[in-house]
Coordinates of C-alpha atoms in Angstrom, one line a residue:
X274 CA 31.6 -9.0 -41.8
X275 CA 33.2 -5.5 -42.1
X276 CA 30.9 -2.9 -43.1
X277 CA 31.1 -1.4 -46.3
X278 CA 31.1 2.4 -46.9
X279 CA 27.9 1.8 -48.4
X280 CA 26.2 0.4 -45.3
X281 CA 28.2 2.9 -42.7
X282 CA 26.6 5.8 -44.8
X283 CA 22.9 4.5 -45.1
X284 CA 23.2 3.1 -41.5
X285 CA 24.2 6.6 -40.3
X286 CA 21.3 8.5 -42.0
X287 CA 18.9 6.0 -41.1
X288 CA 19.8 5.8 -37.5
X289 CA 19.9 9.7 -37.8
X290 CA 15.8 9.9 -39.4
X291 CA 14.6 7.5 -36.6
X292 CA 15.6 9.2 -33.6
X293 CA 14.6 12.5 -35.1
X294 CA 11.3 10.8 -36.1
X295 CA 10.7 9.5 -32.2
X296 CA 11.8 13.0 -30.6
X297 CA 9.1 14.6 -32.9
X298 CA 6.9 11.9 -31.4
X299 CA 7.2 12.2 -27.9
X300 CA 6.6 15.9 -29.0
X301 CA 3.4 15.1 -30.3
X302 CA 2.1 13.2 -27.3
X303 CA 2.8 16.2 -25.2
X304 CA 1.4 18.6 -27.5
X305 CA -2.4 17.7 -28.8
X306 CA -4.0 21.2 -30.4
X307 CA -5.8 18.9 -32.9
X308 CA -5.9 15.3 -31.7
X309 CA -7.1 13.7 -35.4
X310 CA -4.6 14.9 -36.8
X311 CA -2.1 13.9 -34.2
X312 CA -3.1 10.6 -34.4
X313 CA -2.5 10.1 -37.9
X314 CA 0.7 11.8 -37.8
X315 CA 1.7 9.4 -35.4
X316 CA 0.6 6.6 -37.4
X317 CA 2.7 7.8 -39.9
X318 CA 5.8 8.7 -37.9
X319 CA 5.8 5.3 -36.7
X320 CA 5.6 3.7 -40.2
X321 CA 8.4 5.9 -41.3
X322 CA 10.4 4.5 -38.3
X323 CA 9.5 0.8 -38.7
X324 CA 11.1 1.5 -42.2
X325 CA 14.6 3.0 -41.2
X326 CA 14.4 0.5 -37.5
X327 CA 13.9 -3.0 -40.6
X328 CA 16.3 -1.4 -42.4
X329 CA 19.0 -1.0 -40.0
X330 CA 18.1 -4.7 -38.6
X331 CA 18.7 -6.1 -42.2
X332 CA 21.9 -4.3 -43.4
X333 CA 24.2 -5.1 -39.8
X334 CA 22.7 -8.3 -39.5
X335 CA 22.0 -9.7 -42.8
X336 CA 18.3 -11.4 -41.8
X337 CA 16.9 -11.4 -44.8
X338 CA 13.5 -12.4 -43.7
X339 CA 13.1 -8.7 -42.0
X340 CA 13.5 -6.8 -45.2
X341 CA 9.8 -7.7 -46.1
X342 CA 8.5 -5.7 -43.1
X343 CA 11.2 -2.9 -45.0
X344 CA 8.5 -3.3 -48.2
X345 CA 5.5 -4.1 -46.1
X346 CA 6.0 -0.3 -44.6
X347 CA 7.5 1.1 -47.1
X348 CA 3.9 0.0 -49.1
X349 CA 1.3 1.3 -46.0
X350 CA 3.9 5.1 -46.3
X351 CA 1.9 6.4 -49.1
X352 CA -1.7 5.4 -47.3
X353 CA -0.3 7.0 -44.4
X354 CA 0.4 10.2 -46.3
X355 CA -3.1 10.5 -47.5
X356 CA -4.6 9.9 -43.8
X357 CA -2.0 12.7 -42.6
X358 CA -3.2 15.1 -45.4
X359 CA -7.4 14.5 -44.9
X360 CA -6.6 15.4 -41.3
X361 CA -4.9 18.7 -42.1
X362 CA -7.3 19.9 -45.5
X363 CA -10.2 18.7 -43.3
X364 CA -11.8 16.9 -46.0
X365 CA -12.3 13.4 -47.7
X366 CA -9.6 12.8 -50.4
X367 CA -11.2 11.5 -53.9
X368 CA -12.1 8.0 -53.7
X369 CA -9.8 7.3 -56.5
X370 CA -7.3 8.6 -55.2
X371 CA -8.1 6.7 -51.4
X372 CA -8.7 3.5 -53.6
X373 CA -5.3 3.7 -55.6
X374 CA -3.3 3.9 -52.0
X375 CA -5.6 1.7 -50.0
X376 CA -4.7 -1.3 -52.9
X377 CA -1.5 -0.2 -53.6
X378 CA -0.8 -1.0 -50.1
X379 CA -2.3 -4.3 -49.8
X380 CA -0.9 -5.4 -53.2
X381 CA 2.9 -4.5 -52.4
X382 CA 2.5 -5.6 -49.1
X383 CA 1.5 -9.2 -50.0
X384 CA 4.3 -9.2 -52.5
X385 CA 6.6 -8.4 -49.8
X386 CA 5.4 -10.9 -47.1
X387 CA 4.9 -14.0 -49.9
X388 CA 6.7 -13.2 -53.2
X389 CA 9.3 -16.2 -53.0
X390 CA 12.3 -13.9 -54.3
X391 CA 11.0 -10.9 -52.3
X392 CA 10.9 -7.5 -54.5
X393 CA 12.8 -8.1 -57.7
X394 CA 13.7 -5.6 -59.6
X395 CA 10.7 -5.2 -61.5
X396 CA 8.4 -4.8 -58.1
X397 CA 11.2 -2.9 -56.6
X398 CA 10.5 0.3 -59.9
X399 CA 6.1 -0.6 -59.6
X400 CA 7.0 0.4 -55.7
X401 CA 8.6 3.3 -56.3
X402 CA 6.2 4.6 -59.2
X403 CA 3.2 3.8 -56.6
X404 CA 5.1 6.2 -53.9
X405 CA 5.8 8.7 -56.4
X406 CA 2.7 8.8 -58.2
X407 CA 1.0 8.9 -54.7
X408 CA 3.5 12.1 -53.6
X409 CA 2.6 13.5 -56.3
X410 CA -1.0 13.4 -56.2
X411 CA -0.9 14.5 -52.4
X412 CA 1.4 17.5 -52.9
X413 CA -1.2 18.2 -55.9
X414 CA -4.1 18.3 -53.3
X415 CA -2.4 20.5 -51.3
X416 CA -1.3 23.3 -53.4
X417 CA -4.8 23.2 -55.3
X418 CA -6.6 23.5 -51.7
X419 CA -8.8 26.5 -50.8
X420 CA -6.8 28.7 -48.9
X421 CA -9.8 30.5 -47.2
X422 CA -11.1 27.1 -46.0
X423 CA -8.2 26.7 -42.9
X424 CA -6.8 29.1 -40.8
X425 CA -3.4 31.4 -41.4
X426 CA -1.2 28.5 -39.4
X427 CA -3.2 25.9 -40.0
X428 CA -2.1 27.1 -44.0
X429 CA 1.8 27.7 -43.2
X430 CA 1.5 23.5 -41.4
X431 CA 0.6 22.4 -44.7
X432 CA 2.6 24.8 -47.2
X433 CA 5.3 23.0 -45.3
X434 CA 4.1 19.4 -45.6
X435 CA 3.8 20.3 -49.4
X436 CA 7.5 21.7 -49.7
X437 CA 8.3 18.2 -47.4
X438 CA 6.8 16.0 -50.1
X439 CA 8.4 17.8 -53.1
X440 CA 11.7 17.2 -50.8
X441 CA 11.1 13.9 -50.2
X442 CA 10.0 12.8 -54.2
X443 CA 13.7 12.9 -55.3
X444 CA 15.5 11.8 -52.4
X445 CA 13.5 8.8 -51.8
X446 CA 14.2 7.7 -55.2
X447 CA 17.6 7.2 -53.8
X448 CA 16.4 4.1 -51.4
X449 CA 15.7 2.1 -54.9
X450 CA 19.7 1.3 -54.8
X451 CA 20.1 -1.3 -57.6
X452 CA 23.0 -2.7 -60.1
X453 CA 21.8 -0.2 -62.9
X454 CA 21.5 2.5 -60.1
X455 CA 23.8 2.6 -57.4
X456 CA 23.8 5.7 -55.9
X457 CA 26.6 5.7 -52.8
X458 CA 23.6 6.5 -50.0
X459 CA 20.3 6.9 -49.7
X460 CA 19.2 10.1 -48.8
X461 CA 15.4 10.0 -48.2
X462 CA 16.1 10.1 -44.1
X463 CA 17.5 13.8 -44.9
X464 CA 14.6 14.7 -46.0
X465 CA 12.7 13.0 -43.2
X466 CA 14.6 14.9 -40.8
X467 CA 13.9 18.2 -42.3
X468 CA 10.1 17.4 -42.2
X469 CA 11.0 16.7 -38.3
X470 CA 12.7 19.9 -37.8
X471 CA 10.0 21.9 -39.8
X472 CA 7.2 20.2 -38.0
X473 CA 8.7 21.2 -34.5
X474 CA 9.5 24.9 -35.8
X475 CA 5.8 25.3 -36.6
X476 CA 5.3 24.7 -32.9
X477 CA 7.0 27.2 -31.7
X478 CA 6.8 29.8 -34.6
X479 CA 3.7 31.4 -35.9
X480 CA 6.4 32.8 -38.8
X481 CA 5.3 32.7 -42.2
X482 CA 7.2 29.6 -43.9
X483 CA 10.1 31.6 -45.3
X484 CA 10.7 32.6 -42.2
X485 CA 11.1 29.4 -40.8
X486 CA 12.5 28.1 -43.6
X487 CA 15.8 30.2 -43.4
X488 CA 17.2 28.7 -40.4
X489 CA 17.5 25.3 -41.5
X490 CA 18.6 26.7 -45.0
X491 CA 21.5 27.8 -43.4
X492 CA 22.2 25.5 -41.4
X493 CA 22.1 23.2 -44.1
X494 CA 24.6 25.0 -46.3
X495 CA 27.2 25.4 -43.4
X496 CA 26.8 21.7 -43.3
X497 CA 27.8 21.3 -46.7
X498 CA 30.7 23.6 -46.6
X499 CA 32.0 21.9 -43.4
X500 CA 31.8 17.9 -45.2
X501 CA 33.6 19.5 -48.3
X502 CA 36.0 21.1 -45.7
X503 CA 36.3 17.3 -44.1
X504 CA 36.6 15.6 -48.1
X505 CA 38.8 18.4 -48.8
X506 CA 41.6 17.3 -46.1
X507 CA 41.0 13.7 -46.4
X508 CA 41.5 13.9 -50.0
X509 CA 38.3 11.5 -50.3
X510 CA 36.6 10.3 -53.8
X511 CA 33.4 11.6 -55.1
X512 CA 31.4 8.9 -54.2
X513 CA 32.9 9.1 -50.7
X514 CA 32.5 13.0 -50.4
X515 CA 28.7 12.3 -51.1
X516 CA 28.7 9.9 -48.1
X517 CA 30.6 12.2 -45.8
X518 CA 27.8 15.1 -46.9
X519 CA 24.9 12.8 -45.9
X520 CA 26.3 11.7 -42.6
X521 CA 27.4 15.7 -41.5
X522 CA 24.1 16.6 -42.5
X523 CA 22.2 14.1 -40.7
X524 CA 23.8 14.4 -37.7
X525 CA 23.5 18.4 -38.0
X526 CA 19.6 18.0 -38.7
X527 CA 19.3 15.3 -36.0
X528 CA 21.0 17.9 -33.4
X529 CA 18.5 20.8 -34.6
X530 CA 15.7 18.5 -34.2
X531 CA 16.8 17.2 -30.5
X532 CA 17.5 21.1 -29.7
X533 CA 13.6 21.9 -30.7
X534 CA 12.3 19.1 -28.8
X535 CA 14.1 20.3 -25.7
X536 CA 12.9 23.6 -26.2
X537 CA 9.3 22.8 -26.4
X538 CA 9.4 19.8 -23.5
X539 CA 10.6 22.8 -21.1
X540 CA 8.1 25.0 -22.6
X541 CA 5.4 22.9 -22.0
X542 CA 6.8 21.5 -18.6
X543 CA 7.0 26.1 -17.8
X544 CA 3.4 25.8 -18.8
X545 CA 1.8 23.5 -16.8
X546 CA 1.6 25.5 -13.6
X547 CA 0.1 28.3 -15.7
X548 CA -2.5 25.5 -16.8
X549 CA -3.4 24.1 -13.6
X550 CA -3.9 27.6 -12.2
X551 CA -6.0 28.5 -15.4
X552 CA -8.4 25.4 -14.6
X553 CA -8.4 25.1 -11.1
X554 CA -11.3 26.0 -8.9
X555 CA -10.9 28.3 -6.4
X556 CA -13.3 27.2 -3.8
X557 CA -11.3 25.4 -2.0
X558 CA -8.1 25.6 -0.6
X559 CA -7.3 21.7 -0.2
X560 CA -8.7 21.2 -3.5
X561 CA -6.7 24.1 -5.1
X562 CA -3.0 22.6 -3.5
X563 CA -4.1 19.5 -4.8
X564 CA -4.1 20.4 -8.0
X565 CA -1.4 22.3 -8.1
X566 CA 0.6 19.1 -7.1
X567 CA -1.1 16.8 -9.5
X568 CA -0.8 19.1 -12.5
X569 CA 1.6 21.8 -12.3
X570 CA 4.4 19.8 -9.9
X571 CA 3.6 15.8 -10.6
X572 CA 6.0 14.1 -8.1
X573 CA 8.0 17.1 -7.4
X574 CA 6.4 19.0 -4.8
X575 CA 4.3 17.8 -1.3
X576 CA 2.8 20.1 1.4
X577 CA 4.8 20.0 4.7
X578 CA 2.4 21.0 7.8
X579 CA 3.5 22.3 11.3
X580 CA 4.2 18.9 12.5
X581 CA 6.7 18.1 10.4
X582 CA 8.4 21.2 10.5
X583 CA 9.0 21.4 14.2
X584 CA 12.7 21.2 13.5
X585 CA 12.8 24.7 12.3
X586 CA 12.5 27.6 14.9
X587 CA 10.4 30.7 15.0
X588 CA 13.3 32.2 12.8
X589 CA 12.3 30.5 9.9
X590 CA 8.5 30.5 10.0
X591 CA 9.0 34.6 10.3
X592 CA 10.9 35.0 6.8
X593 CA 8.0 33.6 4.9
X594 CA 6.2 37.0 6.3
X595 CA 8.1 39.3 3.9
X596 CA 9.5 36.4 1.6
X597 CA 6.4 34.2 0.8
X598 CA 8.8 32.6 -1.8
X599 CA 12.1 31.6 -0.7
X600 CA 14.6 29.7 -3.7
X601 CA 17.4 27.3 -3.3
X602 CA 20.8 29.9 -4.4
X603 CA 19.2 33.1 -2.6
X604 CA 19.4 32.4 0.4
X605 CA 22.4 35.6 0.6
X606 CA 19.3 37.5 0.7
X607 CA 18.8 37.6 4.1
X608 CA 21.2 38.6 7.4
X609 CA 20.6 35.5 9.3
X610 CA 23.0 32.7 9.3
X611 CA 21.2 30.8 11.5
X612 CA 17.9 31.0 9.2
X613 CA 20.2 30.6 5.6
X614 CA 21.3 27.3 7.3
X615 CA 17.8 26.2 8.3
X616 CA 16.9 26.9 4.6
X617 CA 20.0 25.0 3.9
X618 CA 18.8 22.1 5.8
X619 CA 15.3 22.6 4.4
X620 CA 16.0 22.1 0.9
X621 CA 18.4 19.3 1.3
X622 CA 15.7 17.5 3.4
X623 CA 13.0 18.1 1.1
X624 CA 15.1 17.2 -2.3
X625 CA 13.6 20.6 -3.4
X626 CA 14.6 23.6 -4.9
X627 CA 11.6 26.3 -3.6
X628 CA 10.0 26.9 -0.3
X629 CA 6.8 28.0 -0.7
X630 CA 4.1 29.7 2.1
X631 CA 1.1 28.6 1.0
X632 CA -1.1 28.6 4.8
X633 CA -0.4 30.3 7.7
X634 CA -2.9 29.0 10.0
X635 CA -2.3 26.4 9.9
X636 CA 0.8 27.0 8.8
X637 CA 1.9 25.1 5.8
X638 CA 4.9 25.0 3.2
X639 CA 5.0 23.6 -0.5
X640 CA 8.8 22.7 -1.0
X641 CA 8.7 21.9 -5.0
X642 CA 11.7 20.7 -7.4
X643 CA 12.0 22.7 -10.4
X644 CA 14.9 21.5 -12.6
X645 CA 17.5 24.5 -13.3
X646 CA 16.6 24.3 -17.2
X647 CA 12.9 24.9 -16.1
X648 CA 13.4 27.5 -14.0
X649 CA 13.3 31.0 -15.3
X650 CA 11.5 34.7 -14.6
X651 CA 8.0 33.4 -15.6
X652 CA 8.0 30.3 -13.4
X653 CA 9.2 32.4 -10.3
X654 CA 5.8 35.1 -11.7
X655 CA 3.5 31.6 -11.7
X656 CA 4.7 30.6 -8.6
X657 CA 3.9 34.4 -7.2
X658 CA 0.5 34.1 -8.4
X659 CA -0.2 30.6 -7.1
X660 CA 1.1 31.3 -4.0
X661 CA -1.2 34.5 -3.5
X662 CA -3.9 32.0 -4.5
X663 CA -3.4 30.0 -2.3
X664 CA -3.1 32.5 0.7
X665 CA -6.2 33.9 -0.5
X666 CA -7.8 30.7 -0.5
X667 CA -6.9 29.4 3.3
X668 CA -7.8 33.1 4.2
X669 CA -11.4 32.6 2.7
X670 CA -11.9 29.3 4.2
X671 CA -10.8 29.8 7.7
X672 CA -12.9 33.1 7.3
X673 CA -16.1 30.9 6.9
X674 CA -14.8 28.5 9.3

């Protein structure tokens, strides 16, 4: 069965919204400043991918029987909008309001998974009022909300979530395609994936929204002047130049969104040495190294004793005396071939990209991989400062020794 524009267009955007959904994900499992709220987010991340993944199964393969998971999570959204905003206001929604989405779900749900004829067009419209209505209500919540109550980001999170619904209200509208209505894509995974990108901003901005809001703004509208550009050229329809705009933007968003979550993975990979020197005890020296390696460098660094270095000469044991940290690239820094070729050999041995002095009697190396997008001038400052830890610490204990 070819594909109609239809289908390529909505597939696209869809596909787009899911993988933009699971990178903010597997952000949110790094990241935990507030677990109960991360935990509902999640929920709701993952319903909001069930929907575009059923979707996607149902339009290039025609099972019918998958669409009612479609409605079924399409029905549990607004609940899972509701749980999101308690988390972030801090407080209990009215128990109307809780009732009205807790039974809306379970009545369009069972409509979904038993209705004979699935969602006719008549349950299709009660849907989309119940989402709607339930938007509404939340976006309601949150601009009425006491602003003293929360803190300064905590207040700039949910003016964005708020901006995100009122985004989402008229695009989503666009997923009820029927014969009276037949729009030529449905747009509500564009504003799905601005939600993505604005919730990975907030993680790395403490900007007022504005301020965060400009760079996607713009992005946005060179977007929409390069599809035009594209229509332009291929002399395309109206109906097709709306297509052409949904797909350029979605992929545009989806590459913001995959750029934030590298930014923040290396981030928080940059930061983990920092945390495992922030919480380790320093009583110990064994204890200390072993943390370093379970926290800061998990399965990428290991302690190599005397023994296991007796294939280097007295050459290279001396250049950790005035270079404590030696890195993979440097090794022009010093006027000895014959000790730039041990290093040579040491790195290649030890699949790693810094040496490390970390004992001297006995005397003891910590070769650790950092990956070239990792490294930078504050790793090489942590590494200084856990390395004088750790000299300090062998020190103590052979002092008491």
């Amino acid at each position: 069965m070819q594909p109609t524009p239809e289908v390529i267009a909505d597939g696209f955007v869809s596909l787009a919204s899911m993988i933009g959904l699971l990178l903010l994900a597997g952000v949110l499992r790094i990241q935990r400043p507030r677990p109960d709220i991360n935990r509902r987010f999640l929920f709701a991340i993952h319903i909001t991918a069930a929907i575009m993944a059923t979707r996607l199964l149902l339009w290039f393969t025609g099972w019918e029987a998958i669409g009612r998971l479609t409605y079924i999570a399409a029905s549990i959204m607004p609940l899972a909008a509701l749980m999101v905003v308690e988390a972030l206001l801090r407080r209990h929604a009215a128990v109307a309001l809780k009732a009205w989405a807790a039974i809306g779900a379970v009545v369009f749900s069972l409509i979904g998974l038993f209705a004979t004829e699935g969602f006719a067009l008549p349950a299709l419209i009660a849907l989309a009022a119940f989402q709607a209505l339930t938007f509404i209500a939340l976006a309601v919540l949150l601009i009425r909300r006491d602003r003293g109550d929360v803190s300064p980001t905590e207040n700039t999170m949910i003016d964005s979530l708020g901006l995100s619904l009122v985004l989402i209200l008229p695009l989503a509208i666009t997923d009820f395609r029927t014969e009276m209505m037949d729009l030529p894509v449905r747009l509500s995974g564009i504003a799905v994936l601005a939600l993505c990108w604005l919730a990975l901003a907030l993680r790395r901005s403490s900007a007022a929204l504005p301020g965060i809001i400009a760079p996607v703004a713009v992005l946005v509208g060179v977007l929409l002047a390069a599809a035009l550009a594209i229509s332009a050229l291929a002399q395309l329809d109206a109906r097709a130049i709306v297509q052409v705009m949904a797909i350029v933007i979605s992929a545009g968003l989806l590459a913001a969104v995959y750029a934030q979550t590298r930014f923040i993975t290396r981030e928080a990979n940059q930061g983990a040495l920092l945390s495992a020197l922030a919480n380790s005890a320093l009583d110990d020296h064994e204890t200390f190294l072993r943390r370093l390696l379970t926290s800061a460098f998990p399965s990428a660094a290991l302690v190599i004793d005397t023994k296991s270095l007796a294939d280097f000469d007295s050459g290279f044991r001396e250049h950790f005396e005035h270079q404590p940290i030696v890195r993979s690239g440097a090794l022009n820094q010093t006027n000895t071939p014959n000790v730039a070729e041990q290093f040579e050999w040491f790195f290649r041995k030890f699949e790693s990209t810094h040496a490390m002095l970390v004992s001297r009697t006995p005397f003891q190396i910590m070769a650790i991989h950092i990956p070239a997008l990792a490294q930078s001038e504050k790793v090489e400052q942590e590494l200084k400062v856990a390395q004088k830890l750790a000299i300090l610490l062998a020190e103590r204990n052979g002092a008491d020794a």
